[in-house]
Amino acid sequence: MLNVLTPDEVSELIKEKFSPLKNSTEAVGLDEAVGRVLAEDITASEYVPDFDRSTVDGYALRAKDTFGCSDAIPALLTLRGEVLMGESADFELDEGECCYVPTGGAIPNGADCCVMIEYSEDFGDGTIGISKSGAPGQNMIFRGDDVFPGKTVLERGRVLASQDIGALAAMGVVSVPVVKKLTVGIISTGDELVPPEEKPRAGQVRDVNSHMLTAMLSAFGVKCINYGISVDNEAKLTEKVTKAVSECDAVLISGGSSVGVKDATCRIIESIGELLLHGIAMKPGKPTIMGKCGEKPLVGLPGHPVAAYFVTRLFVLPLLSRLMGREEPTYTVTAALSESVGANHGRAQYACVHLRYENGKLIAVPVRSKSGLITTLAGADGYFCIDRDCEGLPKGAEVSVTVCNGN
Amino acid sequence: MLNVLTPDEVSELIKEKFSPLKNSTEAVGLDEAVGRVLAEDITASEYVPDFDRSTVDGYALRAKDTFGCSDAIPALLTLRGEVLMGESADFELDEGECCYVPTGGAIPNGADCCVMIEYSEDFGDGTIGISKSGAPGQNMIFRGDDVFPGKTVLERGRVLASQDIGALAAMGVVSVPVVKKLTVGIISTGDELVPPEEKPRAGQVRDVNSHMLTAMLSAFGVKCINYGISVDNEAKLTEKVTKAVSECDAVLISGGSSVGVKDATCRIIESIGELLLHGIAMKPGKPTIMGKCGEKPLVGLPGHPVAAYFVTRLFVLPLLSRLMGREEPTYTVTAALSESVGANHGRAQYACVHLRYENGKLIAVPVRSKSGLITTLAGADGYFCIDRDCEGLPKGAEVSVTVCNGN
C-alpha cells in the first residue's frame, strides 16, 4: 500500500516520474498560434527594423547643424526633399541639409537624428528653419534595435500570447513550431450515473465530472475523448481503460465513489502499468490515484465533483504541462476574507470563493456548502488553500486566491 | 475637433454610447460552452439531488437510536439490507433498524442520518453495532440541497468556466444559451507595410498589428476577418471600411502612422457615422480614434504595435464586452518594482513587465525600450499603469500588474 502524499510531494512526484513527450512538435500558422505552447526557442535571423527609422513626423538632419538654435535664431537647412512611407532613402544627406521623414519612414544616410515638425518652419524657398536643437540618435530607431540576428526573442515552453504573435509577425515567422495538442481520455465510473440529457431516476444522478473535465481541459488547449460512463464492472472498465490508453496521451478515470471501484482502478493500473500514488493529504480530494503505463499517466479522480475539480486543477493540469514542456507560471491575487474560515484537518484544505471589490479593496467570500455539492463551484471566481498546519483564518485575513474565471 | 479624453473618460464613453447587441443568443452543447458568455440567467427547474444522499460509506439510521452509544456499549440495530448505488431505497426504516448505504447512495425514508462504517461492527446475525452516536442530518445531503426549482445558479453575462459547466451538467442543461460570437473586421493601413511572409524591402516593415490583434481577439472568443493591408488611399480605404462595417459587428482600422491617414480615418468615420473620440491621454496610445456607424463601433488604432496593443486591451476588449453583455472582472497581482520607473507626462503611462518570484515575493521587471519596438511586448507577462499625476515610482514600489500570459 502506498502512503498518502502531501500536495507538495505530489508535485515533486509528477516532475520525477514524467517528462516532456518526444517528437511532439508541429507547425501552425501565425493566426492559429495564440495559446499554443512554443516548441522551440525563436531566434532572429534578420534585423528588425532593417533600416534606421524615424519615430516622429519631422526632419532628418545632422544634430550638430542644429546645436544652439532657438525660436529667435533658427538653424537654416536646405531641404533635400521627402522620404515617402515604404520607400528607401536612396540619397545621402550632406552637412546643412535636411529632409522630411514621416513617422516610421526611413532616415537617409548622413542624418543622425530627427526633429519634430512642430519645431520647424518651411520658408517655402527650399529652406527649413529648425528652432530646437536635436541630439544624435534622437527620435529614431536604429537598424536592429528591435531584433538582430542571433537574438533569442521567445523561449520554448512559453504559452504564446498576442504580444508574442506580434513579435513573430515582425520577424516573419509565419510557420510557428508548437507542441502538438495532447489527447486525454475521460472515463466516468459509477452505477448511479446517467448522462446529463437524461432525467435521473430515484438513486441516480447526472454525470457531472466528464463534462466539467472536458471543459477544463479544452480551455487548457487539450483535445478530449469521452469514453462515456462505465458501470462498476472491473472487466469492462479494464477494457475501456486499455482502449483509452492506446488512443490517448493520458487517461482520467473519474469517480466511482464506492470502495470497490477505487480498488478496481488500482488493480487495473497495476495490471497495465505502475501505481505511483494512492491518496493525497488534501480536502477535498483525498481519494486520488495516480499511475503510469509506459510514459502515459493514468489518474483516478475522486467521484465528488468538487474534489475532482481541485485535483484536476492542482495536479492534472501541471501533469499535462509537464508532458507538453509547458512553462506557465500561475499568479495569485490577494484578497481579504469576508468571514472567518475554520480548518482542522491536518491536510491542506481548498475552498472556492466569490471575489468582489469593496471600497477598492478585493474581498474573498468563501463559498460554504456541504461536501460534494456542485453549486459550491458554480459561479466561483477562484479558490484558496488553508495550509495543513493552520487551524483556520479570521475575518479580514489576507489570502492568496487563484482566479479561475472563464476556464 | 474633439478633446483628448482620459482613460477613465473613454471607459465611461464606451458605456454611454454602446449597448449589448439584441437578438444575439444561440444555443451550444455543454462541451462547447466553456469560455462563452451566458446569454440568460440559468434557473433550476428540478431538485439536485432528487433524493436524500449519503456522503459516506456507512449505515443509514435514526440518529436517536444511537444517542449515548460508545465503543463499550454499542447501539444494536437490525440490518434491513443494503441500498445499491443508482437504486432507490424503496422501503422505510423503522425504529431500531439500519441499512448499508454507499457514498452517494439513496437514504431510505425513516432514516435521518448516516454513520460511517468505521464506527460499526457487523455481528453477522443481522445485527449491526454502532459505536458513535449520530446527529440528525449528519453525513447526508438532502433533496434539493444543491439545487431546487427556482434557484438562479448562474447569471447572464458570466463567462462560463469549467466549474459552471459542471453545474449545468448536474442540472441537465445540455443546450446552453450563449451570446453569439462577434465578428470583428481588421484593416491595416500604411504604405510601408508588407505581409509577414514577405521580406521587407528598404523602407518597409512587416504588418504586425493585424496578426497581433487577430491573436488577442481570437483568445477573447471573437471571430476575426482580416481585410488585409490598405495603402494610404482614402477612396480605397473608404471602400474597405464600408465593406467591413457591412460584414462585421465592429471594425478596427490599425495604424497609418502618418497624419494623413489619421485624418482620413476621421473623415471616413464622419462620412459613414459619428466620430466619438479623437485622442486618449495615455502613453503609448494617444492617437486613437473611436466612432460608431449605427450601433457598430469603429476604432482607429495607433500604428505603433505597442500602442495598438494597449489600446486594444484597455478599450477595445471592454467595448466588445459591452456589445456582448459580458461581465468579466479583471484582477491584478501585486508586485514590487525591480527598479525605479520615471514618468512625467501628464498622461497615464502603461509599461510591460516580466514577472518573477524572488524569495517568495513577486517582482515586476519593467521592460525598457524605445517606443514602437515590438520586442517590448514579446515575452512580457503583464503590464501596469503609472497614473497621470505620478512623476515616477521608486525601486521596490508595489504596483498592480494585469497578467496577460497566454492570451
PDB file of N, CA and C in Angstrom, chain B residues 5-21 276-277 290-292 295 297 314-329:
ATOM      1  N   LEU B   5      -9.472  62.618 -24.355  1.00  0.00           N
ATOM      2  CA  LEU B   5     -10.106  62.146 -23.117  1.00  0.00           C
ATOM      3  C   LEU B   5      -9.116  61.331 -22.282  1.00  0.00           C
ATOM      4  N   THR B   6      -9.353  61.298 -20.986  1.00  0.00           N
ATOM      5  CA  THR B   6      -8.548  60.432 -20.121  1.00  0.00           C
ATOM      6  C   THR B   6      -9.046  58.989 -20.282  1.00  0.00           C
ATOM      7  N   PRO B   7      -8.218  58.007 -19.876  1.00  0.00           N
ATOM      8  CA  PRO B   7      -8.671  56.612 -19.961  1.00  0.00           C
ATOM      9  C   PRO B   7     -10.009  56.384 -19.259  1.00  0.00           C
ATOM     10  N   ASP B   8     -10.204  56.965 -18.080  1.00  0.00           N
ATOM     11  CA  ASP B   8     -11.478  56.783 -17.370  1.00  0.00           C
ATOM     12  C   ASP B   8     -12.651  57.353 -18.168  1.00  0.00           C
ATOM     13  N   GLU B   9     -12.420  58.502 -18.793  1.00  0.00           N
ATOM     14  CA  GLU B   9     -13.486  59.101 -19.599  1.00  0.00           C
ATOM     15  C   GLU B   9     -13.820  58.238 -20.810  1.00  0.00           C
ATOM     16  N   VAL B  10     -12.797  57.598 -21.371  1.00  0.00           N
ATOM     17  CA  VAL B  10     -13.047  56.711 -22.511  1.00  0.00           C
ATOM     18  C   VAL B  10     -13.907  55.530 -22.063  1.00  0.00           C
ATOM     19  N   SER B  11     -13.597  54.979 -20.876  1.00  0.00           N
ATOM     20  CA  SER B  11     -14.393  53.846 -20.366  1.00  0.00           C
ATOM     21  C   SER B  11     -15.853  54.267 -20.176  1.00  0.00           C
ATOM     22  N   GLU B  12     -16.060  55.457 -19.654  1.00  0.00           N
ATOM     23  CA  GLU B  12     -17.423  55.976 -19.485  1.00  0.00           C
ATOM     24  C   GLU B  12     -18.121  56.157 -20.825  1.00  0.00           C
ATOM     25  N   LEU B  13     -17.370  56.710 -21.792  1.00  0.00           N
ATOM     26  CA  LEU B  13     -17.911  56.943 -23.133  1.00  0.00           C
ATOM     27  C   LEU B  13     -18.406  55.637 -23.756  1.00  0.00           C
ATOM     28  N   ILE B  14     -17.626  54.576 -23.554  1.00  0.00           N
ATOM     29  CA  ILE B  14     -17.996  53.263 -24.116  1.00  0.00           C
ATOM     30  C   ILE B  14     -19.331  52.800 -23.534  1.00  0.00           C
ATOM     31  N   LYS B  15     -19.474  52.943 -22.193  1.00  0.00           N
ATOM     32  CA  LYS B  15     -20.727  52.521 -21.548  1.00  0.00           C
ATOM     33  C   LYS B  15     -21.918  53.333 -22.037  1.00  0.00           C
ATOM     34  N   GLU B  16     -21.642  54.629 -22.250  1.00  0.00           N
ATOM     35  CA  GLU B  16     -22.718  55.541 -22.609  1.00  0.00           C
ATOM     36  C   GLU B  16     -23.168  55.346 -24.057  1.00  0.00           C
ATOM     37  N   LYS B  17     -22.213  55.118 -24.941  1.00  0.00           N
ATOM     38  CA  LYS B  17     -22.525  55.131 -26.373  1.00  0.00           C
ATOM     39  C   LYS B  17     -22.872  53.762 -26.955  1.00  0.00           C
ATOM     40  N   PHE B  18     -22.500  52.685 -26.235  1.00  0.00           N
ATOM     41  CA  PHE B  18     -22.744  51.354 -26.792  1.00  0.00           C
ATOM     42  C   PHE B  18     -23.578  50.507 -25.832  1.00  0.00           C
ATOM     43  N   SER B  19     -24.370  49.616 -26.383  1.00  0.00           N
ATOM     44  CA  SER B  19     -25.253  48.758 -25.574  1.00  0.00           C
ATOM     45  C   SER B  19     -25.090  47.314 -26.037  1.00  0.00           C
ATOM     46  N   PRO B  20     -25.491  46.367 -25.186  1.00  0.00           N
ATOM     47  CA  PRO B  20     -25.455  44.973 -25.617  1.00  0.00           C
ATOM     48  C   PRO B  20     -26.303  44.770 -26.869  1.00  0.00           C
ATOM     49  N   LEU B  21     -25.779  43.991 -27.801  1.00  0.00           N
ATOM     50  CA  LEU B  21     -26.496  43.724 -29.044  1.00  0.00           C
ATOM     51  C   LEU B  21     -27.760  42.924 -28.764  1.00  0.00           C
ATOM     52  N   LEU B 276     -16.603  59.835 -32.148  1.00  0.00           N
ATOM     53  CA  LEU B 276     -16.846  59.973 -30.708  1.00  0.00           C
ATOM     54  C   LEU B 276     -15.619  60.424 -29.941  1.00  0.00           C
ATOM     55  N   LEU B 277     -14.468  60.153 -30.482  1.00  0.00           N
ATOM     56  CA  LEU B 277     -13.245  60.326 -29.700  1.00  0.00           C
ATOM     57  C   LEU B 277     -12.071  60.516 -30.643  1.00  0.00           C
ATOM     58  N   MET B 290     -12.201  56.844 -32.106  1.00  0.00           N
ATOM     59  CA  MET B 290     -13.326  55.935 -31.925  1.00  0.00           C
ATOM     60  C   MET B 290     -14.588  56.571 -32.484  1.00  0.00           C
ATOM     61  N   GLY B 291     -15.383  55.749 -33.148  1.00  0.00           N
ATOM     62  CA  GLY B 291     -16.640  56.259 -33.686  1.00  0.00           C
ATOM     63  C   GLY B 291     -17.656  55.140 -33.748  1.00  0.00           C
ATOM     64  N   LYS B 292     -18.843  55.469 -34.224  1.00  0.00           N
ATOM     65  CA  LYS B 292     -19.837  54.415 -34.415  1.00  0.00           C
ATOM     66  C   LYS B 292     -20.598  54.645 -35.702  1.00  0.00           C
ATOM     67  N   GLU B 295     -25.062  50.970 -34.726  1.00  0.00           N
ATOM     68  CA  GLU B 295     -24.660  50.516 -33.387  1.00  0.00           C
ATOM     69  C   GLU B 295     -23.248  49.924 -33.402  1.00  0.00           C
ATOM     70  N   PRO B 297     -19.247  49.790 -33.531  1.00  0.00           N
ATOM     71  CA  PRO B 297     -18.081  50.616 -33.253  1.00  0.00           C
ATOM     72  C   PRO B 297     -17.016  50.520 -34.353  1.00  0.00           C
ATOM     73  N   LEU B 314      -7.094  47.707 -23.362  1.00  0.00           N
ATOM     74  CA  LEU B 314      -7.730  48.571 -22.374  1.00  0.00           C
ATOM     75  C   LEU B 314      -9.096  49.078 -22.820  1.00  0.00           C
ATOM     76  N   PHE B 315      -9.314  49.193 -24.121  1.00  0.00           N
ATOM     77  CA  PHE B 315     -10.566  49.796 -24.567  1.00  0.00           C
ATOM     78  C   PHE B 315     -11.338  48.954 -25.578  1.00  0.00           C
ATOM     79  N   VAL B 316     -10.640  48.272 -26.480  1.00  0.00           N
ATOM     80  CA  VAL B 316     -11.378  47.502 -27.482  1.00  0.00           C
ATOM     81  C   VAL B 316     -12.019  46.266 -26.842  1.00  0.00           C
ATOM     82  N   LEU B 317     -11.277  45.548 -25.991  1.00  0.00           N
ATOM     83  CA  LEU B 317     -11.886  44.367 -25.347  1.00  0.00           C
ATOM     84  C   LEU B 317     -13.075  44.770 -24.471  1.00  0.00           C
ATOM     85  N   PRO B 318     -12.967  45.818 -23.652  1.00  0.00           N
ATOM     86  CA  PRO B 318     -14.162  46.258 -22.901  1.00  0.00           C
ATOM     87  C   PRO B 318     -15.319  46.689 -23.800  1.00  0.00           C
ATOM     88  N   LEU B 319     -14.988  47.295 -24.937  1.00  0.00           N
ATOM     89  CA  LEU B 319     -16.032  47.708 -25.884  1.00  0.00           C
ATOM     90  C   LEU B 319     -16.750  46.480 -26.435  1.00  0.00           C
ATOM     91  N   LEU B 320     -15.985  45.454 -26.797  1.00  0.00           N
ATOM     92  CA  LEU B 320     -16.605  44.222 -27.304  1.00  0.00           C
ATOM     93  C   LEU B 320     -17.383  43.527 -26.183  1.00  0.00           C
ATOM     94  N   SER B 321     -16.860  43.585 -24.961  1.00  0.00           N
ATOM     95  CA  SER B 321     -17.581  43.024 -23.804  1.00  0.00           C
ATOM     96  C   SER B 321     -18.936  43.700 -23.656  1.00  0.00           C
ATOM     97  N   ARG B 322     -18.918  44.999 -23.829  1.00  0.00           N
ATOM     98  CA  ARG B 322     -20.165  45.764 -23.724  1.00  0.00           C
ATOM     99  C   ARG B 322     -21.178  45.272 -24.755  1.00  0.00           C
ATOM    100  N   LEU B 323     -20.729  45.061 -25.991  1.00  0.00           N
ATOM    101  CA  LEU B 323     -21.636  44.583 -27.040  1.00  0.00           C
ATOM    102  C   LEU B 323     -22.180  43.200 -26.698  1.00  0.00           C
ATOM    103  N   MET B 324     -21.356  42.391 -26.027  1.00  0.00           N
ATOM    104  CA  MET B 324     -21.761  41.013 -25.712  1.00  0.00           C
ATOM    105  C   MET B 324     -22.492  40.914 -24.377  1.00  0.00           C
ATOM    106  N   GLY B 325     -22.551  41.998 -23.620  1.00  0.00           N
ATOM    107  CA  GLY B 325     -23.102  41.909 -22.272  1.00  0.00           C
ATOM    108  C   GLY B 325     -22.237  41.048 -21.377  1.00  0.00           C
ATOM    109  N   ARG B 326     -20.968  40.995 -21.711  1.00  0.00           N
ATOM    110  CA  ARG B 326     -20.020  40.136 -20.992  1.00  0.00           C
ATOM    111  C   ARG B 326     -19.581  40.816 -19.705  1.00  0.00           C
ATOM    112  N   GLU B 327     -19.767  40.103 -18.592  1.00  0.00           N
ATOM    113  CA  GLU B 327     -19.389  40.648 -17.290  1.00  0.00           C
ATOM    114  C   GLU B 327     -18.175  39.866 -16.811  1.00  0.00           C
ATOM    115  N   GLU B 328     -17.009  40.398 -17.017  1.00  0.00           N
ATOM    116  CA  GLU B 328     -15.825  39.678 -16.555  1.00  0.00           C
ATOM    117  C   GLU B 328     -14.905  40.639 -15.836  1.00  0.00           C
ATOM    118  N   PRO B 329     -14.873  40.504 -14.521  1.00  0.00           N
ATOM    119  CA  PRO B 329     -13.998  41.398 -13.783  1.00  0.00           C
ATOM    120  C   PRO B 329     -12.535  41.079 -14.108  1.00  0.00           C
TER     121      PRO B 329
END
